Amino acid sequence: MTDPFHDQTGRASLGGARGLAAVRLGIGLIQGVLLYLLYRSGALHDALSWPATQPPLFGALVLAVAFTPVMLLAGVGRLSVKALAIWGAVAAVVLAMLGWHDAAQQVRDYFYPPYLRFPVFAFAATALFIAHHLIVPAVAARRWIADFDDYFDTAWKAGVQLVLSLGFTGAFWLLLFLGSALFQVIGLEFLSDLIGQEWFSIPVTCLVFATAVQLTDVRAGLIRGVRTVALMLLSWLLLVITVLVAGFLIALPFTGLDGLWKTGSATALVLSAAAALIILINTAYQDGREDNLPPVVLRVAVRVAAVLLTPLILIAVWGLSLRIGQHGLTPDRIIASACALVGVVYATGYGWAALSPFWKKTAWMKPLERTNVAAAVLTVGVILALFSPLLDPARLSVGDQVARLKRGAVTAAEFDYGFLKWDAGRTGQRALAELARSSNADIAARAKRAQASTSRYDDDQVTPPSQPRITIWPKGAVLPEGFDAPVSSGDPRFACSGTEDCVAVLRDMNGDGRDEILLATRFQITLFALSAEGWRPEADYRANVCAGPKNADHRELIKSPDMAPVAAPWPDLRLGETTASRQIRIDCRPPVAVNP
């Protein structure tokens, strides 16, 4: 089939160049109009119109219309009309299925248009970008797997084009806002009113983006020059991240992993470091041709960084296994596990590429190329599985959490019913309804309270109690029995169950001969007094610090040996049925400037 945009030599003809511009602008305009119509359909939550009244259909259309035209803009001129049409139809159908599934799982009275969660947008865009740049070189080469330098050239050129096109679109809007401000100075509001209208802003944004893609495409040599400079600059950052990661790993035997686990985001931090290494390794390796090798120092850094990937991924897998073993599966942990799986492929392949010269003579880091292609295919497959019924994180998490409850790994009081109610979509609500019919009276009662709750955070019965971590001061003192028992989110002690400990001090604050408890977090001190119902929070204290450490830690301030209650010089105010508590004013005078 003849490509209407190229002559017989494969180069863009004059008419073909004009045809490319017309097609791209047409795609941008059509996308803008469709996005505006979808926006209008879902703009009014209290009077939704079709298709926003059908969340699965609306989510499917949003995802397909948001991303398919961008892929078409990149494919025009690189694929034949037939190949581009087939690939565009396949991409649109797959995106629509992902959007349909995600929107269908959400609770109608909780989610609003576009009925899609952010991870779906982010991972769908990632999968589409990777798949597109696997397909285009393969189609051009008429092979299932193209040469690695073709993958490199296509993907990195498109990445630079994408960044420049987004920057061009942003600059366009900055100029429009600047122009509207100038007209407003002289009392003309027409431009300000115009850019505030969605019928103008949405189509124009898509049209300007399509224009930017066309402008960057007709200057391919300039794009390659920008890409070369960007890759050169990024490749030298590999030295920085390699030294930092190596220092981190060398220090671990001496510091242990406790500090890393206490962050609460150890896996995400380690996987982010691994991702940075992978990207920067590729900026140094580029297409792998011998005439394009980086300097010796960068080649050494690439080998070292490739080896460092393995311990990073092992730490991430270890951290994930500990969290899953302790608390079971959640959607975030399942997604992190999928990222770790891809990381294992990269770590294995890159480690082999770095170490293989010790037992087999190969070109510098050559096995990295096969690893990149295999990992790219795996990434697309994993994303499609995660956001489809095959490996739906909500379904897997709900099944695991309910199984933990049934086998006694977690008690009825500790189980997170709020997760089923608010965070697991329809799958979670179905499981919650099943628990509400449980033969266990305690589980059934708590599940019913969760069903009746109107907020994820207001109902203490929905948020599972958490064991506070409290250090008594001075050392050797003993907390009253039951004070550090598990508490729910409404209790100030709940703040002690996060990543940091609290400090408690026993002191008679009102002279009645009985000790009260002062509990200090980083930012305040809470006074607890014993009542018939148990220990109740009665007052909060915040230190007024003019000098001394910035953002003074109340946990350290409370350890002062001369801490004692101070008689108030001024009383609180009684205002009818309420009381206005005094707020101490401290005059923090600025230092007097001295003229030297």
Coordinates of C-alpha atoms in Angstrom, one line a residue:
M1 CA 0.0 0.0 0.0
T2 CA 1.3 3.5 -0.9
D3 CA 2.0 5.9 1.9
P4 CA 0.4 9.2 0.9
F5 CA 2.8 11.2 3.1
H6 CA 6.1 10.0 1.5
D7 CA 7.6 9.7 -1.9
Q8 CA 9.1 6.4 -3.3
T9 CA 12.4 7.1 -1.6
G10 CA 10.7 7.2 1.8
R11 CA 11.3 11.0 2.3
A12 CA 8.6 13.4 3.1
S13 CA 7.6 15.3 0.0
L14 CA 6.4 18.9 -0.1
G15 CA 2.8 17.8 -0.4
G16 CA 3.5 15.1 2.1
A17 CA 4.8 17.7 4.7
R18 CA 1.7 19.7 4.2
G19 CA -0.4 16.6 4.5
L20 CA 1.3 15.7 7.7
A21 CA 0.6 19.1 9.2
A22 CA -3.1 18.9 8.2
V23 CA -3.5 15.5 9.6
R24 CA -1.9 16.4 12.9
L25 CA -3.8 19.6 13.3
G26 CA -7.0 17.7 12.5
I27 CA -6.2 15.0 15.1
G28 CA -5.6 17.8 17.7
L29 CA -8.8 19.6 16.9
I30 CA -10.9 16.4 17.0
Q31 CA -9.3 15.5 20.3
G32 CA -10.0 18.9 21.7
V33 CA -13.7 18.8 20.7
L34 CA -14.2 15.3 22.1
L35 CA -12.6 16.2 25.4
Y36 CA -14.7 19.4 25.6
L37 CA -17.9 17.3 25.0
L38 CA -16.9 14.9 27.7
Y39 CA -16.1 17.8 30.0
R40 CA -19.5 19.3 29.4
S41 CA -21.2 15.9 30.0
G42 CA -19.6 15.5 33.4
A43 CA -19.1 19.1 34.5
L44 CA -22.3 19.4 36.6
H45 CA -22.3 16.7 39.3
D46 CA -26.0 17.3 40.2
A47 CA -27.2 17.2 36.6
L48 CA -25.0 14.8 34.7
S49 CA -25.8 14.1 31.1
W50 CA -24.9 11.1 28.9
P51 CA -22.4 9.5 28.8
A52 CA -21.4 10.7 32.3
T53 CA -24.5 9.0 33.6
Q54 CA -22.8 5.7 32.7
P55 CA -19.5 5.7 34.7
P56 CA -17.9 2.7 32.9
L57 CA -18.6 4.1 29.5
F58 CA -17.5 7.6 30.5
G59 CA -14.2 6.3 32.0
A60 CA -13.5 4.3 28.9
L61 CA -14.1 7.3 26.6
V62 CA -11.9 9.6 28.8
L63 CA -9.0 7.3 28.8
A64 CA -9.2 6.5 25.0
V65 CA -9.7 10.1 24.0
A66 CA -7.0 11.4 26.3
F67 CA -4.2 9.2 25.0
T68 CA -5.0 7.6 21.6
P69 CA -4.7 10.9 19.7
V70 CA -1.3 11.6 21.2
M71 CA -0.1 8.2 20.0
L72 CA -1.6 9.0 16.5
L73 CA 0.3 12.4 16.5
A74 CA 3.5 10.5 17.1
G75 CA 2.7 7.7 14.6
V76 CA 1.7 9.9 11.6
G77 CA 4.5 9.9 9.0
R78 CA 6.3 6.9 10.7
L79 CA 3.7 4.2 10.0
S80 CA 1.7 3.6 6.9
V81 CA -2.0 4.7 7.0
K82 CA -3.1 1.1 7.3
A83 CA -0.7 0.2 10.1
L84 CA -1.4 3.4 11.9
A85 CA -5.2 2.8 11.7
I86 CA -4.9 -0.8 13.0
W87 CA -2.5 0.2 15.8
G88 CA -4.7 3.2 16.7
A89 CA -7.8 1.1 16.9
V90 CA -6.1 -1.6 19.0
A91 CA -4.7 1.1 21.4
A92 CA -8.1 2.8 21.7
V93 CA -9.9 -0.4 22.5
V94 CA -7.3 -1.5 25.1
L95 CA -7.4 1.9 26.7
A96 CA -11.2 1.9 26.7
M97 CA -11.2 -1.5 28.4
L98 CA -8.8 -0.3 31.1
G99 CA -10.9 2.8 31.7
W100 CA -14.2 0.7 31.7
H101 CA -12.8 -1.7 34.3
D102 CA -11.5 1.0 36.6
A103 CA -14.7 3.1 36.5
A104 CA -16.9 0.0 36.9
Q105 CA -15.2 -0.9 40.1
Q106 CA -15.6 2.5 41.8
V107 CA -18.5 3.4 44.0
R108 CA -20.9 5.7 42.2
D109 CA -21.6 8.0 45.2
Y110 CA -18.0 8.4 46.0
F111 CA -16.3 9.0 42.7
Y112 CA -17.2 11.8 40.2
P113 CA -16.3 12.2 36.5
P114 CA -14.0 11.1 35.1
Y115 CA -14.5 8.2 37.5
L116 CA -10.8 7.1 37.1
R117 CA -8.1 7.0 39.7
F118 CA -4.7 8.7 39.1
P119 CA -2.7 5.4 38.8
V120 CA -4.8 4.3 35.8
F121 CA -3.9 7.5 34.0
A122 CA -0.2 7.3 34.9
F123 CA 0.3 3.6 34.1
A124 CA -1.9 3.7 31.0
A125 CA 0.2 6.5 29.6
T126 CA 3.4 4.6 30.4
A127 CA 2.2 1.4 28.8
L128 CA 1.1 3.2 25.7
F129 CA 4.4 5.1 25.3
I130 CA 6.4 1.9 25.7
A131 CA 4.2 -0.2 23.4
H132 CA 4.2 2.5 20.7
H133 CA 8.0 2.6 20.6
L134 CA 8.2 -1.2 20.6
I135 CA 5.8 -1.4 17.6
V136 CA 7.0 1.5 15.4
P137 CA 10.6 0.3 14.9
A138 CA 9.4 -3.4 14.5
V139 CA 6.9 -2.4 11.8
A140 CA 9.5 -0.3 10.0
A141 CA 12.0 -3.2 10.1
R142 CA 9.3 -5.7 9.2
R143 CA 10.5 -7.9 12.1
W144 CA 9.0 -8.9 15.4
I145 CA 12.1 -7.4 17.2
A146 CA 14.0 -4.5 15.6
D147 CA 17.6 -3.5 16.2
F148 CA 18.3 -1.9 19.5
D149 CA 19.6 1.4 18.0
D150 CA 16.2 1.8 16.3
Y151 CA 14.4 1.4 19.6
F152 CA 16.8 3.9 21.2
D153 CA 16.5 6.5 18.4
T154 CA 12.7 6.3 18.2
A155 CA 11.9 6.3 21.9
W156 CA 14.4 9.0 23.0
K157 CA 13.5 11.3 20.1
A158 CA 9.8 10.9 21.0
G159 CA 10.6 11.7 24.6
V160 CA 12.4 14.9 23.7
Q161 CA 9.5 15.8 21.4
L162 CA 7.0 15.2 24.1
V163 CA 8.9 17.4 26.6
L164 CA 9.3 20.2 24.1
S165 CA 5.7 20.0 23.0
L166 CA 4.4 20.2 26.5
G167 CA 6.8 23.2 27.2
F168 CA 5.5 24.9 24.0
T169 CA 1.9 24.4 25.1
G170 CA 2.7 25.8 28.6
A171 CA 4.5 28.8 27.1
F172 CA 1.5 29.5 24.9
W173 CA -0.8 29.7 27.9
L174 CA 1.6 31.9 29.8
L175 CA 1.6 34.3 26.9
L176 CA -2.2 34.2 26.8
F177 CA -2.4 35.0 30.5
L178 CA 0.1 37.8 30.1
G179 CA -1.9 39.3 27.2
S180 CA -5.1 39.1 29.2
A181 CA -3.4 40.9 32.1
L182 CA -2.3 43.7 29.8
F183 CA -5.8 44.1 28.3
Q184 CA -7.3 44.1 31.8
V185 CA -5.0 47.0 32.7
I186 CA -6.8 49.2 30.1
G187 CA -10.2 47.9 31.1
L188 CA -10.7 45.2 28.4
E189 CA -11.9 41.9 29.8
F190 CA -12.6 40.0 26.5
L191 CA -9.4 37.9 26.5
S192 CA -9.7 37.0 30.1
D193 CA -13.3 35.9 29.6
L194 CA -12.3 34.0 26.5
I195 CA -9.6 31.9 28.0
G196 CA -11.9 31.1 30.9
Q197 CA -14.3 29.4 28.6
E198 CA -13.8 25.6 28.4
W199 CA -15.2 25.6 24.8
F200 CA -12.1 27.6 23.9
S201 CA -9.4 26.5 26.3
I202 CA -9.7 22.7 25.8
P203 CA -9.7 22.5 22.0
V204 CA -7.1 25.2 21.7
T205 CA -4.8 23.4 24.1
C206 CA -5.0 20.2 22.1
L207 CA -4.5 22.1 18.8
V208 CA -1.4 23.9 20.1
F209 CA 0.1 20.6 21.4
A210 CA -0.5 19.1 17.9
T211 CA 1.1 22.1 16.3
A212 CA 4.1 21.7 18.6
V213 CA 4.5 18.0 17.6
Q214 CA 4.4 19.0 13.9
L215 CA 7.0 21.8 14.4
T216 CA 9.4 19.6 16.3
D217 CA 8.9 16.8 13.8
V218 CA 9.9 18.8 10.7
R219 CA 13.2 19.7 12.4
A220 CA 14.4 16.2 13.2
G221 CA 18.0 17.2 13.1
L222 CA 17.5 19.9 15.8
I223 CA 15.6 17.3 17.9
R224 CA 18.5 14.9 17.7
G225 CA 20.9 17.7 18.7
V226 CA 18.8 18.6 21.7
R227 CA 18.6 14.9 22.6
T228 CA 22.3 14.5 22.4
V229 CA 22.9 17.4 24.7
A230 CA 20.3 16.2 27.2
L231 CA 21.7 12.7 27.2
M232 CA 25.2 14.0 27.7
L233 CA 24.2 16.1 30.7
L234 CA 22.1 13.3 32.2
S235 CA 24.8 10.7 31.8
W236 CA 27.2 12.6 34.0
L237 CA 24.6 12.6 36.8
L238 CA 25.1 8.8 36.8
L239 CA 28.3 9.5 38.7
V240 CA 26.4 11.3 41.4
I241 CA 23.7 8.7 41.9
T242 CA 26.2 5.8 41.7
V243 CA 28.3 7.4 44.5
L244 CA 25.2 8.0 46.6
V245 CA 23.8 4.6 46.2
A246 CA 27.2 2.9 46.9
G247 CA 27.6 5.0 50.0
F248 CA 24.1 4.0 51.2
L249 CA 24.8 0.3 50.7
I250 CA 28.2 0.5 52.3
A251 CA 26.7 2.2 55.4
L252 CA 23.9 -0.3 55.8
P253 CA 25.9 -3.0 57.7
F254 CA 26.9 -0.4 60.3
T255 CA 23.5 1.4 60.6
G256 CA 21.1 -1.5 60.0
L257 CA 17.8 -1.3 58.2
D258 CA 15.6 -0.1 61.1
G259 CA 15.9 3.6 60.0
L260 CA 14.8 2.7 56.5
W261 CA 11.8 0.6 57.7
K262 CA 10.7 3.5 60.0
T263 CA 10.2 5.8 57.1
G264 CA 7.1 3.9 56.1
S265 CA 8.1 4.2 52.4
A266 CA 11.2 2.2 52.3
T267 CA 10.2 0.2 49.2
A268 CA 9.2 3.3 47.3
L269 CA 12.5 5.0 48.1
V270 CA 14.6 2.1 47.1
L271 CA 12.6 1.4 43.9
S272 CA 12.9 5.1 43.0
A273 CA 16.7 4.9 43.4
A274 CA 16.8 1.8 41.2
A275 CA 14.7 3.5 38.6
A276 CA 17.0 6.5 38.6
L277 CA 20.0 4.2 38.1
I278 CA 18.3 2.4 35.2
I279 CA 17.4 5.6 33.4
L280 CA 20.9 7.2 33.9
I281 CA 22.6 3.9 32.8
N282 CA 20.7 4.2 29.5
T283 CA 21.6 7.8 29.0
A284 CA 25.3 6.8 29.2
Y285 CA 24.9 3.6 27.1
Q286 CA 22.6 5.2 24.5
D287 CA 22.5 3.0 21.3
G288 CA 25.6 1.0 22.2
R289 CA 27.5 1.6 19.0
E290 CA 31.3 1.6 19.3
D291 CA 31.6 5.1 17.8
N292 CA 29.3 6.4 20.4
L293 CA 30.9 5.0 23.6
P294 CA 31.1 7.4 26.6
P295 CA 34.3 8.3 28.4
V296 CA 36.1 5.7 30.4
V297 CA 34.9 7.1 33.8
L298 CA 31.3 6.8 32.7
R299 CA 31.8 3.3 31.4
V300 CA 33.2 2.3 34.8
A301 CA 30.2 4.1 36.5
V302 CA 27.8 2.1 34.3
R303 CA 29.3 -1.2 35.3
V304 CA 29.2 -0.3 39.0
A305 CA 25.7 1.1 38.8
A306 CA 24.5 -2.0 37.0
V307 CA 25.9 -4.2 39.9
L308 CA 24.3 -1.9 42.5
L309 CA 20.9 -2.6 41.1
T310 CA 20.8 -6.1 42.6
P311 CA 21.2 -5.2 46.3
L312 CA 18.7 -2.3 45.9
I313 CA 16.0 -4.6 44.4
L314 CA 16.7 -7.3 47.1
I315 CA 16.1 -4.6 49.8
A316 CA 12.9 -3.6 48.1
V317 CA 11.7 -7.2 47.9
W318 CA 12.7 -7.9 51.5
G319 CA 10.8 -4.8 52.7
L320 CA 7.7 -5.7 50.7
S321 CA 7.8 -9.3 52.0
L322 CA 8.0 -8.0 55.6
R323 CA 5.1 -5.6 55.2
I324 CA 2.9 -8.1 53.4
G325 CA 3.7 -10.8 56.0
Q326 CA 2.8 -8.4 58.8
H327 CA -0.2 -6.5 57.3
G328 CA -1.3 -8.4 54.2
L329 CA -1.8 -7.2 50.7
T330 CA -3.0 -3.7 49.7
P331 CA -3.3 -2.2 46.2
D332 CA -0.2 -0.1 46.8
R333 CA 1.8 -3.2 47.8
I334 CA 0.6 -5.1 44.8
I335 CA 1.6 -2.3 42.5
A336 CA 5.0 -2.1 44.3
S337 CA 5.4 -5.8 43.9
A338 CA 4.8 -5.5 40.1
C339 CA 7.4 -2.7 40.0
A340 CA 9.8 -4.9 41.9
L341 CA 9.3 -7.8 39.5
V342 CA 10.3 -5.5 36.6
G343 CA 13.2 -4.4 38.7
V344 CA 14.3 -8.0 39.2
V345 CA 14.5 -8.4 35.4
Y346 CA 16.6 -5.2 35.0
A347 CA 18.9 -6.1 37.9
T348 CA 19.5 -9.6 36.5
G349 CA 20.1 -8.5 33.0
Y350 CA 22.2 -5.4 33.9
G351 CA 24.3 -7.4 36.4
W352 CA 24.9 -10.1 33.8
A353 CA 26.0 -7.4 31.3
A354 CA 28.4 -5.8 33.8
L355 CA 30.0 -9.0 35.0
S356 CA 29.9 -11.2 31.9
P357 CA 33.4 -10.0 30.6
F358 CA 34.9 -11.8 33.5
W359 CA 34.0 -15.2 31.9
K360 CA 33.0 -14.4 28.4
K361 CA 34.3 -11.8 25.9
T362 CA 31.5 -9.5 24.9
A363 CA 31.1 -5.9 23.7
W364 CA 30.7 -3.4 26.5
M365 CA 27.4 -3.9 28.3
K366 CA 25.9 -5.6 25.1
P367 CA 23.5 -7.9 27.1
L368 CA 21.8 -4.7 28.4
E369 CA 20.0 -4.3 25.0
R370 CA 18.1 -7.6 25.3
T371 CA 17.3 -6.8 28.9
N372 CA 15.8 -3.4 27.9
V373 CA 13.5 -5.0 25.3
A374 CA 12.5 -7.9 27.5
A375 CA 11.8 -5.5 30.4
A376 CA 9.8 -3.2 28.2
V377 CA 7.5 -6.1 27.0
L378 CA 7.1 -7.3 30.6
T379 CA 6.2 -3.8 31.8
V380 CA 3.4 -3.4 29.2
G381 CA 2.1 -6.9 30.1
V382 CA 2.2 -6.2 33.9
I383 CA 0.4 -2.9 33.5
L384 CA -2.3 -4.4 31.4
A385 CA -2.7 -7.2 33.9
L386 CA -2.8 -4.9 37.0
F387 CA -5.5 -2.7 35.6
S388 CA -7.7 -5.4 34.3
P389 CA -9.7 -8.2 36.0
L390 CA -6.6 -10.5 35.6
L391 CA -4.6 -9.0 38.5
D392 CA -6.9 -6.3 39.8
P393 CA -5.1 -5.0 43.0
A394 CA -8.4 -4.3 44.8
R395 CA -9.7 -7.8 44.2
L396 CA -6.5 -9.5 45.3
S397 CA -6.2 -7.2 48.4
V398 CA -9.7 -7.7 49.5
G399 CA -9.4 -11.5 49.2
D400 CA -6.1 -11.5 51.2
Q401 CA -7.4 -9.2 53.9
V402 CA -10.6 -11.0 54.5
A403 CA -8.7 -14.3 54.5
R404 CA -6.4 -12.9 57.2
L405 CA -9.5 -12.0 59.3
K406 CA -11.1 -15.4 58.9
R407 CA -8.0 -17.4 59.9
G408 CA -7.3 -15.1 62.9
A409 CA -4.2 -13.4 61.7
V410 CA -5.9 -10.1 62.5
T411 CA -8.6 -9.7 65.2
A412 CA -12.1 -8.3 64.6
A413 CA -11.2 -5.1 66.5
E414 CA -8.0 -4.5 64.5
F415 CA -9.4 -5.3 61.0
D416 CA -9.6 -2.3 58.7
Y417 CA -13.3 -2.2 57.7
G418 CA -12.7 1.3 56.3
F419 CA -10.5 -0.2 53.6
L420 CA -13.4 -2.3 52.3
K421 CA -15.8 0.6 52.6
W422 CA -13.8 3.4 51.0
D423 CA -10.6 2.1 49.3
A424 CA -11.5 -1.1 47.6
G425 CA -14.4 -0.1 45.3
R426 CA -17.3 -2.4 44.6
T427 CA -15.2 -5.5 45.4
G428 CA -14.6 -4.2 48.9
Q429 CA -18.3 -3.3 49.5
R430 CA -19.3 -6.7 48.4
A431 CA -16.9 -8.2 50.9
L432 CA -18.1 -5.8 53.6
A433 CA -21.7 -6.9 53.0
E434 CA -20.6 -10.5 53.4
L435 CA -18.9 -9.7 56.7
A436 CA -22.0 -8.0 57.9
R437 CA -23.8 -11.4 57.5
S438 CA -21.0 -13.2 59.4
S439 CA -21.8 -15.7 62.1
N440 CA -19.2 -13.9 64.3
A441 CA -21.3 -11.3 66.1
D442 CA -18.4 -9.0 66.7
I443 CA -17.3 -9.0 63.0
A444 CA -20.9 -8.5 61.8
A445 CA -21.5 -5.6 64.2
R446 CA -18.3 -3.8 63.1
A447 CA -19.0 -4.4 59.4
K448 CA -22.5 -3.0 59.8
R449 CA -21.1 0.1 61.5
A450 CA -18.7 0.5 58.6
Q451 CA -21.5 0.2 56.1
A452 CA -23.4 2.9 57.9
S453 CA -20.4 5.3 58.2
T454 CA -20.4 8.5 56.1
S455 CA -16.7 9.4 56.3
R456 CA -13.5 7.5 56.0
Y457 CA -12.0 9.3 59.0
D458 CA -14.8 10.3 61.4
D459 CA -15.9 6.9 62.5
D460 CA -13.6 5.4 65.1
Q461 CA -15.1 1.9 64.5
V462 CA -14.0 2.1 60.8
T463 CA -10.3 3.0 61.5
P464 CA -8.6 0.1 63.2
P465 CA -7.0 0.7 66.6
S466 CA -3.3 1.2 66.5
Q467 CA -0.7 0.5 69.2
P468 CA 1.0 3.8 70.3
R469 CA 4.7 3.8 70.8
I470 CA 5.5 5.7 73.9
T471 CA 8.8 6.2 75.7
I472 CA 8.6 7.1 79.4
W473 CA 10.8 9.8 80.8
P474 CA 12.9 9.7 82.9
K475 CA 14.1 6.2 82.1
G476 CA 12.9 3.7 84.7
A477 CA 9.5 5.2 85.3
V478 CA 6.5 3.1 84.5
L479 CA 3.4 4.2 82.6
P480 CA 0.0 3.4 84.2
E481 CA -1.5 0.2 83.0
G482 CA -3.6 0.5 79.9
F483 CA -2.4 4.0 78.8
D484 CA -0.5 2.6 75.8
A485 CA -3.3 0.2 74.7
P486 CA -4.4 0.4 71.1
V487 CA -6.3 3.5 70.3
S488 CA -8.3 4.8 67.3
S489 CA -7.8 7.9 65.2
G490 CA -9.8 10.2 67.4
D491 CA -7.4 9.8 70.3
P492 CA -4.3 12.1 70.5
R493 CA -2.2 8.9 71.3
F494 CA -3.0 7.8 67.7
A495 CA -0.2 10.2 66.6
C496 CA 2.3 8.0 68.4
S497 CA 1.6 5.0 66.2
G498 CA 3.2 6.4 63.1
T499 CA 6.9 6.5 62.3
E500 CA 8.0 8.4 65.4
D501 CA 7.8 7.6 69.2
C502 CA 6.1 9.9 71.7
V503 CA 7.6 10.9 75.1
A504 CA 5.5 10.7 78.3
V505 CA 6.2 12.3 81.6
L506 CA 4.2 11.7 84.9
R507 CA 3.7 14.9 86.9
D508 CA 1.1 16.2 89.4
M509 CA -0.2 19.2 87.5
N510 CA -3.0 20.5 89.8
G511 CA -1.7 19.6 93.3
D512 CA -4.3 16.9 94.0
G513 CA -1.7 14.3 94.9
R514 CA -2.3 12.3 91.8
D515 CA 0.0 12.2 88.7
E516 CA -1.3 13.3 85.4
I517 CA 0.4 12.3 82.1
L518 CA 2.1 14.8 79.7
L519 CA 2.4 13.2 76.3
A520 CA 4.7 14.9 73.8
T521 CA 4.7 14.6 70.1
R522 CA 7.1 16.6 67.8
F523 CA 4.7 19.5 67.7
Q524 CA 2.7 19.7 71.0
I525 CA 2.2 18.3 74.5
T526 CA -1.2 16.8 75.6
L527 CA -2.2 16.6 79.2
F528 CA -4.1 13.4 80.2
A529 CA -6.0 13.2 83.4
L530 CA -7.6 10.1 85.0
S531 CA -11.4 10.0 85.0
A532 CA -14.1 7.4 85.6
E533 CA -14.0 6.6 81.9
G534 CA -10.2 6.2 81.9
W535 CA -7.4 8.5 80.7
R536 CA -8.9 11.6 78.9
P537 CA -7.1 14.4 77.1
E538 CA -7.7 17.7 78.9
A539 CA -5.4 20.3 77.5
D540 CA -2.8 20.9 74.8
Y541 CA 0.4 22.9 75.2
R542 CA 2.6 24.4 72.5
A543 CA 5.9 26.0 73.3
N544 CA 6.5 29.6 72.2
V545 CA 10.2 29.6 71.2
C546 CA 11.8 32.9 70.1
A547 CA 15.4 31.6 70.1
G548 CA 16.8 28.1 70.1
P549 CA 16.4 25.3 67.6
K550 CA 14.1 25.9 64.7
N551 CA 10.8 24.0 64.9
A552 CA 11.7 22.9 68.5
D553 CA 10.8 19.3 69.2
H554 CA 8.4 19.1 72.1
R555 CA 9.6 15.6 72.9
E556 CA 13.0 17.1 73.8
L557 CA 11.6 20.2 75.5
I558 CA 9.5 18.0 77.9
K559 CA 12.7 16.3 79.2
S560 CA 13.8 19.6 80.8
P561 CA 14.6 18.8 84.5
D562 CA 13.0 22.1 85.7
M563 CA 9.7 21.4 83.9
A564 CA 6.8 22.5 86.2
P565 CA 3.3 24.1 86.0
V566 CA 3.4 27.9 86.0
A567 CA 0.7 30.0 87.6
A568 CA -1.2 31.9 84.9
P569 CA -0.9 35.7 85.2
W570 CA -4.1 36.2 83.3
P571 CA -7.2 34.2 83.5
D572 CA -9.3 32.6 80.8
L573 CA -12.6 34.3 79.8
R574 CA -16.1 32.9 80.4
L575 CA -18.3 33.9 77.4
G576 CA -21.8 32.8 78.2
E577 CA -21.8 29.0 77.8
T578 CA -18.3 28.8 76.4
T579 CA -14.8 29.6 77.6
A580 CA -12.1 31.5 75.7
S581 CA -8.7 30.1 76.5
R582 CA -5.9 32.6 76.8
Q583 CA -3.1 32.5 74.2
I584 CA 0.2 33.8 75.6
R585 CA 1.8 36.5 73.5
I586 CA 5.6 36.6 73.4
D587 CA 7.3 39.6 71.9
C588 CA 10.1 38.1 69.8
R589 CA 12.0 41.4 69.1
P590 CA 14.3 41.3 66.1
P591 CA 18.0 41.8 66.9
V592 CA 19.1 45.4 66.7
A593 CA 21.2 46.0 63.7
V594 CA 24.7 47.4 64.4
N595 CA 26.4 49.5 61.8
P596 CA 30.0 48.1 61.7

